[in-house]
mmCIF file of C-alpha atoms and ligand atoms in Angstrom:
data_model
loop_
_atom_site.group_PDB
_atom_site.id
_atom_site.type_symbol
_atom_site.label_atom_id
_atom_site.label_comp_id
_atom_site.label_asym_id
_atom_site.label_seq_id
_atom_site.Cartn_x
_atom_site.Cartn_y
_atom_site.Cartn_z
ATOM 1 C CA UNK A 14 200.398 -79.416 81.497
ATOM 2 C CA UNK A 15 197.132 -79.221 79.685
ATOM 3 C CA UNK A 16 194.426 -81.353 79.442
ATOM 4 C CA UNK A 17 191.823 -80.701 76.897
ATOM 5 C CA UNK A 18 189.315 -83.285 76.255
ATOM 6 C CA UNK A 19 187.150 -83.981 73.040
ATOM 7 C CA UNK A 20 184.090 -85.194 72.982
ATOM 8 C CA UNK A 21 185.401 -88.486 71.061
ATOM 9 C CA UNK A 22 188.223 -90.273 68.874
ATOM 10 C CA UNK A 23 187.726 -88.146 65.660
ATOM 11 C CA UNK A 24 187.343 -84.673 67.217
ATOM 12 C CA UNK A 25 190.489 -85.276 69.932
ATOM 13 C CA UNK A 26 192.699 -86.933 66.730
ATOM 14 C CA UNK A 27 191.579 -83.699 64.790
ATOM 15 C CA UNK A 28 192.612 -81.654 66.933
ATOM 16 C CA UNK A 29 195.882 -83.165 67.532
ATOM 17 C CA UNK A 30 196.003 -82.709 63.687
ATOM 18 C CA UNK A 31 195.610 -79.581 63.576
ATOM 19 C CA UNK A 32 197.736 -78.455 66.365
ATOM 20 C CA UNK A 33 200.649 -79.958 64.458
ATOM 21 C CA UNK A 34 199.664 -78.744 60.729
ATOM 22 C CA UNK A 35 199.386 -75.166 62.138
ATOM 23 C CA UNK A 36 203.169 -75.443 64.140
ATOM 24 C CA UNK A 37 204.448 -76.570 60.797
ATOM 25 C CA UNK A 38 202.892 -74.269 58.786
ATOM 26 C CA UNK A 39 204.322 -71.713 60.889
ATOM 27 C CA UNK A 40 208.025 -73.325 61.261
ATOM 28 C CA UNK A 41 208.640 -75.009 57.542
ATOM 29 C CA UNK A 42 212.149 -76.245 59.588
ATOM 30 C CA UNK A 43 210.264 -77.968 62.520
ATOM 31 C CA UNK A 44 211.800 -80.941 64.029
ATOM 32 C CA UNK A 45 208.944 -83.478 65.007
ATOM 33 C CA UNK A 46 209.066 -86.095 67.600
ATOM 34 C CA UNK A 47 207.110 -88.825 66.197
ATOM 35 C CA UNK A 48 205.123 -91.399 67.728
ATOM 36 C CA UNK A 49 203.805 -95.168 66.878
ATOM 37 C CA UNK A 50 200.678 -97.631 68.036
ATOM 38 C CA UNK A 51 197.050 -97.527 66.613
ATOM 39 C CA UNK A 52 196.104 -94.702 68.409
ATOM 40 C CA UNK A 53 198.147 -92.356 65.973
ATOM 41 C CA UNK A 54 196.570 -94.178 63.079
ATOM 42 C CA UNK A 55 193.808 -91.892 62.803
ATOM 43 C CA UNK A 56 195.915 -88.999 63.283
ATOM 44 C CA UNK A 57 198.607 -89.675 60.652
ATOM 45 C CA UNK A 58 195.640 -90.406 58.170
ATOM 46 C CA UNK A 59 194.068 -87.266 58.924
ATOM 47 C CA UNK A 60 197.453 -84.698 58.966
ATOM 48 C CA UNK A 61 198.242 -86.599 55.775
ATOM 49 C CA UNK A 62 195.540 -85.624 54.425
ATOM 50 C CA UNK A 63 195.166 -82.157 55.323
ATOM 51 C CA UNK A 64 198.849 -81.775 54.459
ATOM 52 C CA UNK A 65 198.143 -82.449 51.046
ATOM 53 C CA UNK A 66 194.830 -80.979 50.958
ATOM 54 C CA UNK A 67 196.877 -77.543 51.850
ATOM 55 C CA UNK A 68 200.122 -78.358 49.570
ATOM 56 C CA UNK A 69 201.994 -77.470 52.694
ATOM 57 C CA UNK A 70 205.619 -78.121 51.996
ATOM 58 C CA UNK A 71 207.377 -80.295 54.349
ATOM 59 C CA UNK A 72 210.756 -80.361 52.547
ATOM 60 C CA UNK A 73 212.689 -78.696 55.291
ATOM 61 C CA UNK A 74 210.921 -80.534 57.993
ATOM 62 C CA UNK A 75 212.574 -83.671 59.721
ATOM 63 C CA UNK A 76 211.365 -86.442 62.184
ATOM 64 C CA UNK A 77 212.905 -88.383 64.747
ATOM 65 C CA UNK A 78 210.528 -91.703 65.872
ATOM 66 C CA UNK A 79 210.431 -92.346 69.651
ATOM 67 C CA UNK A 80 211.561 -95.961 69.064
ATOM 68 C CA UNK A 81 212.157 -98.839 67.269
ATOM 69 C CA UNK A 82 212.292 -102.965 67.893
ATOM 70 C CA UNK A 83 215.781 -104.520 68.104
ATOM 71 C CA UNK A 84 217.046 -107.255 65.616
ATOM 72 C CA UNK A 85 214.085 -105.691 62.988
ATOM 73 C CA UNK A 86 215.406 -104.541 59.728
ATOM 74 C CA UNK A 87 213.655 -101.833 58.567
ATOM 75 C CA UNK A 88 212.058 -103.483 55.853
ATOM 76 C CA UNK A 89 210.215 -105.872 58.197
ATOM 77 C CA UNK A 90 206.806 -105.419 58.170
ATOM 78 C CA UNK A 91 206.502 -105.251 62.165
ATOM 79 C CA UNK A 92 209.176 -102.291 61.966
ATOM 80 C CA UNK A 93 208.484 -99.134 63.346
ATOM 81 C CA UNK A 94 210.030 -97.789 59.717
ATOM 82 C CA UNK A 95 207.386 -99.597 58.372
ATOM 83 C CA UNK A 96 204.720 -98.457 60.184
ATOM 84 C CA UNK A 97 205.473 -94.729 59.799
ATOM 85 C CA UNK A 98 206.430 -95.219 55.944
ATOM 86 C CA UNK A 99 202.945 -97.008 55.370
ATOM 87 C CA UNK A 100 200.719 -94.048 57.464
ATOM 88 C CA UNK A 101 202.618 -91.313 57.034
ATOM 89 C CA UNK A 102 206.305 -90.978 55.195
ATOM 90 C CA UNK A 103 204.906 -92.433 52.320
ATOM 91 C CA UNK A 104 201.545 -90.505 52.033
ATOM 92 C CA UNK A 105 203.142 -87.087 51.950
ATOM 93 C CA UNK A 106 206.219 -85.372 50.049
ATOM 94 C CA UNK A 107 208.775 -86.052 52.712
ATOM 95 C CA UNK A 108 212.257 -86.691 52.137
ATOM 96 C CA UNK A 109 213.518 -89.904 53.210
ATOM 97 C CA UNK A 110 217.075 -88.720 54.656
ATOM 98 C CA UNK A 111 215.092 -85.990 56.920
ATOM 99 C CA UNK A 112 213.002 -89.009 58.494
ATOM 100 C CA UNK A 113 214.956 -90.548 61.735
ATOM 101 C CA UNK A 114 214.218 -93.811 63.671
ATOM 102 C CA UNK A 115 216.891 -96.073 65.648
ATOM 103 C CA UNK A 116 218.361 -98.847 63.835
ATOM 104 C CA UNK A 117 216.916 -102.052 65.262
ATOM 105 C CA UNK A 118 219.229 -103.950 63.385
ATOM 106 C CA UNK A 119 222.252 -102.000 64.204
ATOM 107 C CA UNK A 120 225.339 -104.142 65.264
ATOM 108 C CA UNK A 121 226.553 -102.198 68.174
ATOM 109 C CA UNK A 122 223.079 -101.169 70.015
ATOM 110 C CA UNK A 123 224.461 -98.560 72.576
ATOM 111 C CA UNK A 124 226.452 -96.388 69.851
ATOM 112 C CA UNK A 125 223.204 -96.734 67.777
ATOM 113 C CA UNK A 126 221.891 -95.023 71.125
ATOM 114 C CA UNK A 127 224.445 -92.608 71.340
ATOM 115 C CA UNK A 128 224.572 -91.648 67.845
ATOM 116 C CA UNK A 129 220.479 -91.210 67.906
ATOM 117 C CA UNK A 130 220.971 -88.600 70.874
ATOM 118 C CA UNK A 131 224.147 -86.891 68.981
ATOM 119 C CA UNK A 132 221.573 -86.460 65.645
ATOM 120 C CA UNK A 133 218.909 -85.172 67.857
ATOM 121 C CA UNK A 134 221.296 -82.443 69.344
ATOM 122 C CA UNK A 135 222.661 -81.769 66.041
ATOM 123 C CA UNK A 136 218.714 -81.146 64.184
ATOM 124 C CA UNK A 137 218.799 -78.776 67.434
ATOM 125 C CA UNK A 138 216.233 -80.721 69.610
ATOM 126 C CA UNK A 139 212.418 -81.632 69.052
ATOM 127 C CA UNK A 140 210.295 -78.607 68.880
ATOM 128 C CA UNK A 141 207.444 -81.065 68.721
ATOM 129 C CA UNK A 142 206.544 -84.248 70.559
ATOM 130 C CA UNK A 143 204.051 -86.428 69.847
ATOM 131 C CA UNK A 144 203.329 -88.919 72.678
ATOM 132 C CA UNK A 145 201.007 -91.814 72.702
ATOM 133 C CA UNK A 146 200.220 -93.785 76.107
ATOM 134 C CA UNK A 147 201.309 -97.649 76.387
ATOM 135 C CA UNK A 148 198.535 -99.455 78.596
ATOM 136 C CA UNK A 149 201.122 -99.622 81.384
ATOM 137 C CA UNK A 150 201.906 -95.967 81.036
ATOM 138 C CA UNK A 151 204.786 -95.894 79.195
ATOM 139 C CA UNK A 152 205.698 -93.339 76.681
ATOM 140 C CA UNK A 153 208.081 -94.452 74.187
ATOM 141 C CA UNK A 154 209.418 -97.409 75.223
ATOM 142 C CA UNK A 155 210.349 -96.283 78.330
ATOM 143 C CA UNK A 156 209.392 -99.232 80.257
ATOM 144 C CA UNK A 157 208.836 -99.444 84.972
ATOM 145 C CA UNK A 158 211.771 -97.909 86.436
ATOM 146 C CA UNK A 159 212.961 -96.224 83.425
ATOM 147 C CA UNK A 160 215.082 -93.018 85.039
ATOM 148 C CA UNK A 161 213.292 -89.899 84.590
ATOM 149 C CA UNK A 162 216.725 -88.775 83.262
ATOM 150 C CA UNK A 163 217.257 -91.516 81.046
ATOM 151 C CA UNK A 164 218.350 -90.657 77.405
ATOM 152 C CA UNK A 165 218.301 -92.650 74.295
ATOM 153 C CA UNK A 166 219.112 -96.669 75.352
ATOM 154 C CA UNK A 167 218.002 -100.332 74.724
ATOM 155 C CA UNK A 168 214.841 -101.112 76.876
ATOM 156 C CA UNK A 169 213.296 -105.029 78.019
ATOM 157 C CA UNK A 170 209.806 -105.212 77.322
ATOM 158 C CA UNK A 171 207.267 -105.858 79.554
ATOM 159 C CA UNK A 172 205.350 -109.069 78.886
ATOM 160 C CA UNK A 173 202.149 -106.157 79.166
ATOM 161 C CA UNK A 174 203.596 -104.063 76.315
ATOM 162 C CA UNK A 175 204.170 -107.239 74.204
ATOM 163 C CA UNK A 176 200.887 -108.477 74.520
ATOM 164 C CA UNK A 177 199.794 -104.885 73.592
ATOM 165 C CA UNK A 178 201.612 -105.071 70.269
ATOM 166 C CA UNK A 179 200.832 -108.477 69.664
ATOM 167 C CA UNK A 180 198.691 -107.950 67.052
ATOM 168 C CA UNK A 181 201.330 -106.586 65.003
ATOM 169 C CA UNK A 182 203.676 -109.308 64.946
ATOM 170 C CA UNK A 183 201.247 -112.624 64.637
ATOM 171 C CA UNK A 184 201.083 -113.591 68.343
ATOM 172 C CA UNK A 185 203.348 -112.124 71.649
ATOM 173 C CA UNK A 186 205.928 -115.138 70.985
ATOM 174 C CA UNK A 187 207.025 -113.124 68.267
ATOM 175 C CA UNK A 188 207.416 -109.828 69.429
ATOM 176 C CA UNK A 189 211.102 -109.247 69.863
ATOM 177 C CA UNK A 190 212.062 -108.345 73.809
ATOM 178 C CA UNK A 191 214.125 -105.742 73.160
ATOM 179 C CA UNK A 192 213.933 -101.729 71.619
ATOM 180 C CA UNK A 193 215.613 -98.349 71.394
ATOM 181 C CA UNK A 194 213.569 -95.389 72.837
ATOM 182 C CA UNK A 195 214.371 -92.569 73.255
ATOM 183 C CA UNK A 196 214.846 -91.495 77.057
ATOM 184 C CA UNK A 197 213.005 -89.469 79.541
ATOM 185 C CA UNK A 198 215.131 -87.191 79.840
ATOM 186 C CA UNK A 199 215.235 -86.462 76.317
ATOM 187 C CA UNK A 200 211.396 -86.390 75.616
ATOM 188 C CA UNK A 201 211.643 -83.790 78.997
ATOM 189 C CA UNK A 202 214.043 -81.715 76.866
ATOM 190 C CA UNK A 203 211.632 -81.049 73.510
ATOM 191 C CA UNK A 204 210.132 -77.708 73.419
ATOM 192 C CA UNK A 205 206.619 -78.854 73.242
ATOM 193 C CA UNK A 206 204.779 -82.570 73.949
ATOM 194 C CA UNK A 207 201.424 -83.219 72.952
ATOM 195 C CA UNK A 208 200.060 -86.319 73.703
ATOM 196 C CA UNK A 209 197.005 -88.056 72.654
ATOM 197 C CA UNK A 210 194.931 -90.905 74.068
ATOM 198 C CA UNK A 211 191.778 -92.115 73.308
ATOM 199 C CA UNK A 212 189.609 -95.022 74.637
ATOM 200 C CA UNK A 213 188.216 -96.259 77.631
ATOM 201 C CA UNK A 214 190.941 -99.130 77.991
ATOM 202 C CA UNK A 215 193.493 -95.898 78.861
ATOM 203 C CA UNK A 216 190.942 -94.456 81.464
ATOM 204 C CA UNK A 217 192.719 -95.765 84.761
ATOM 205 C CA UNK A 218 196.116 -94.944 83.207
ATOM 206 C CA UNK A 219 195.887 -91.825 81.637
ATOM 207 C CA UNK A 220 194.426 -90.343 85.088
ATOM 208 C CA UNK A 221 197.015 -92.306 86.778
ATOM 209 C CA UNK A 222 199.684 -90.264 84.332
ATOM 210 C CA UNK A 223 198.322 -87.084 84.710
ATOM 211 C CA UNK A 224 196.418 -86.678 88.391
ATOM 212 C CA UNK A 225 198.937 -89.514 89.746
ATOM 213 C CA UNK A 226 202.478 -88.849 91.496
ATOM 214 C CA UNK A 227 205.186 -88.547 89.762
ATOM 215 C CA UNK A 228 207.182 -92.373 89.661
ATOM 216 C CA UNK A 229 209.358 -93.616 87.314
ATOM 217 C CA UNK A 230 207.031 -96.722 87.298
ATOM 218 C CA UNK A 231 204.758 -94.712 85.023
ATOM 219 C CA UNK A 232 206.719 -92.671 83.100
ATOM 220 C CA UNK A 233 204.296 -90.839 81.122
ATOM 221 C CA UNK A 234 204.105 -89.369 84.719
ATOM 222 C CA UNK A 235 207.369 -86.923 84.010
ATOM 223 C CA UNK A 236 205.485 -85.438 81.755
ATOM 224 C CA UNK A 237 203.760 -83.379 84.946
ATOM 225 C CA UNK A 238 207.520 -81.796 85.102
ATOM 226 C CA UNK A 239 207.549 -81.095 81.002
ATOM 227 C CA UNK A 240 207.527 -76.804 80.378
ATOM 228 C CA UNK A 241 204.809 -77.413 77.913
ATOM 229 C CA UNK A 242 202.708 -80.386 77.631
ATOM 230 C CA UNK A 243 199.549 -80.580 76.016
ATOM 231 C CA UNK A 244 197.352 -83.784 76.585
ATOM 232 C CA UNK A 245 194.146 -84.450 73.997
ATOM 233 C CA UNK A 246 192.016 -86.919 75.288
ATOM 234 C CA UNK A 247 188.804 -87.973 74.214
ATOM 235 C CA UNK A 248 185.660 -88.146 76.687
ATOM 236 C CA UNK A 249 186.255 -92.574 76.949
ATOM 237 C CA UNK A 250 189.683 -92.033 78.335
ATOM 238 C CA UNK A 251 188.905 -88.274 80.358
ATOM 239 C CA UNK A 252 186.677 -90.961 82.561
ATOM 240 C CA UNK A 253 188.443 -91.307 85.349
ATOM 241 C CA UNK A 254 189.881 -87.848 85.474
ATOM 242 C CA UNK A 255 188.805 -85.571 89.051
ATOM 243 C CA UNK A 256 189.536 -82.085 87.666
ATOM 244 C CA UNK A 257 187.497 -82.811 83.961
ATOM 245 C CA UNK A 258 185.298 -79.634 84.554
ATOM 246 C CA UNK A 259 188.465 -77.602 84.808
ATOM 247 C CA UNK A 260 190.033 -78.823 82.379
ATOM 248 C CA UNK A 261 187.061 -77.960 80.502
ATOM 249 C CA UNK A 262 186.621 -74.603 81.675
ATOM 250 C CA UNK A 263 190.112 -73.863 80.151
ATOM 251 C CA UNK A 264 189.585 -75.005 76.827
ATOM 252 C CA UNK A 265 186.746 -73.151 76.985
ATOM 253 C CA UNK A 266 188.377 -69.975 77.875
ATOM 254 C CA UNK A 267 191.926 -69.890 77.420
ATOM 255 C CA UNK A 268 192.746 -67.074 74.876
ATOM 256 C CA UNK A 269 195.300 -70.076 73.174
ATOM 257 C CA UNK A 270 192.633 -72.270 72.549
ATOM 258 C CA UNK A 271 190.471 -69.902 70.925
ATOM 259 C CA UNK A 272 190.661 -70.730 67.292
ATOM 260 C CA UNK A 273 190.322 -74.755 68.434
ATOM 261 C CA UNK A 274 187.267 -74.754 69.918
HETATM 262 C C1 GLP B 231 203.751 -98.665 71.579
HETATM 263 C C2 GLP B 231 204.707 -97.505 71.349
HETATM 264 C C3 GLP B 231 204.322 -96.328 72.216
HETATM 265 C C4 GLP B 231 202.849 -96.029 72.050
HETATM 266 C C5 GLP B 231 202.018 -97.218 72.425
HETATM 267 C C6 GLP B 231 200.521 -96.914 72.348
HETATM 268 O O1 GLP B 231 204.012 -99.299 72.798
HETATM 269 N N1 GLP B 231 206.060 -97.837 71.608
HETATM 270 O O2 GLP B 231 205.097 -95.206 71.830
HETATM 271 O O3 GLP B 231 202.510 -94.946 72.868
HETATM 272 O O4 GLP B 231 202.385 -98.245 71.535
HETATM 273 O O5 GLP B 231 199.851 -97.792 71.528
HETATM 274 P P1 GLP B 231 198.311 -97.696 71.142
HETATM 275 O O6 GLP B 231 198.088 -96.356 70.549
HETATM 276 O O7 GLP B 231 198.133 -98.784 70.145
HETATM 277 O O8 GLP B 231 197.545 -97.887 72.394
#
């Protein structure tokens, strides 16, 4: 794992930007792991952006979200479809039918699970993850106690987490209990993770995530056992880190990071 922290919000979503304009530039049939929550706002507004700027051609990319609410059609406006078609799908040249998220309104919920993983498999895994951090340090919806082998299943949400996405939905009554996320064990599996957090509300849990044990109670913390994880933070939520000069040091020095700094 890597941590590399920006001095704030714009210059860590930037470079989260550009780290995932430069991997598709390079692979034109990358499959992205996508992520939701304001955090990626910014970020989805800016790759947009740049995306278009660069007419880089995203026909032969595809996306699979993290997760999505049960009993929410994708039309409703607190759907995770929604969110992603109104900051990104919509504001780029994407095709529709390469752009994956879990049915929330599926019938049958655990072959909706299943048949998530089986599409995954088939695209031939996510060479890119984005991760955001929940405030209870979930990634996904991969909720206390989720297995650090778990793979694509319905999750209860914590009364944290709904509160969290309140705002969303007109008030925590109306935030639905339930979602699909992707598992663990399957966000363990992509070939790189990059996760981005910013503010000082995340301070406690992002060093908790990274500097912390390893416990399924946090499970942002099996990212520590991920083959490649890179983690942009910005100074507010680097706060409470103990190693922030070396993580410094290697952005500073690291041959990779060269043409980022
Ligand atoms: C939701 C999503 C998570 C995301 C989190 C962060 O809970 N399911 O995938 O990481 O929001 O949200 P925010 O960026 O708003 O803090």
């Amino acid at each position: 794992m890597e941590v590399i922290i920006r001095p704030d919000k714009e210059s860590a979503c930037q470079l989260a930007c550009d780290l995932i304009f430069d991997a598709i530039a390079l692979d034109p049939k990358i499959v992205l792991g996508l992520a939701t929550g304001g955090t990626m706002e910014n970020l989805y507004a800016r790759l947009s952006k740049k995306i278009n700027l660069a007419g880089l051609n995203l026909d032969t990319v595809r996306t699979f979200n993290l997760d999505e609410y049960i009993g929410l059609s994708p039309t409703h406006s607190g759907s995770y479809r929604s969110y992603m078609e109104k900051h990104f799908f919509s504001q780029v040249s994407i095709k529709t039918q390469n752009t994956f998220l879990p049915r929330g309104d599926a019938l049958d919920v655990e072959q909706e699970c299943l048949d998530y993983e089986k599409l995954i498999k088939k695209a031939g895994g996510i060479d890119l993850q984005l991760l955001g951090l929940g405030q209870i340090g979930h990634i996904g919806f991969n909720e206390p106690l989720s297995s650090l082998a778990s793979r694509t299943r319905a999750k209860s949400l914590t009364p944290e987490t709904r509160k969290q996405n309140a705002q969303y939905f007109g008030g925590e009554a109306n935030v639905p209990k339930r979602a699909i996320t992707v598992g663990v064990g399957t966000i363990l599996e992509s070939t790189r993770a990059l996760m981005l957090v910013t503010g000082r509300s995340k301070a406690e849990i992002l060093a908790k995530s990274v500097e912390g044990p390893v416990t399924s109670l946090i499970s942002a913390t099996a990212l520590q056992l991920h083959p490649k994880c890179m983690v942009i933070v910005d100074e507010a939520a680097a706060a409470k880190l103990v190693n922030q000069e070396y993580y410094r040091w290697v952005f500073e020095n690291e041959p990779e990071w060269e043409r980022y700094r």
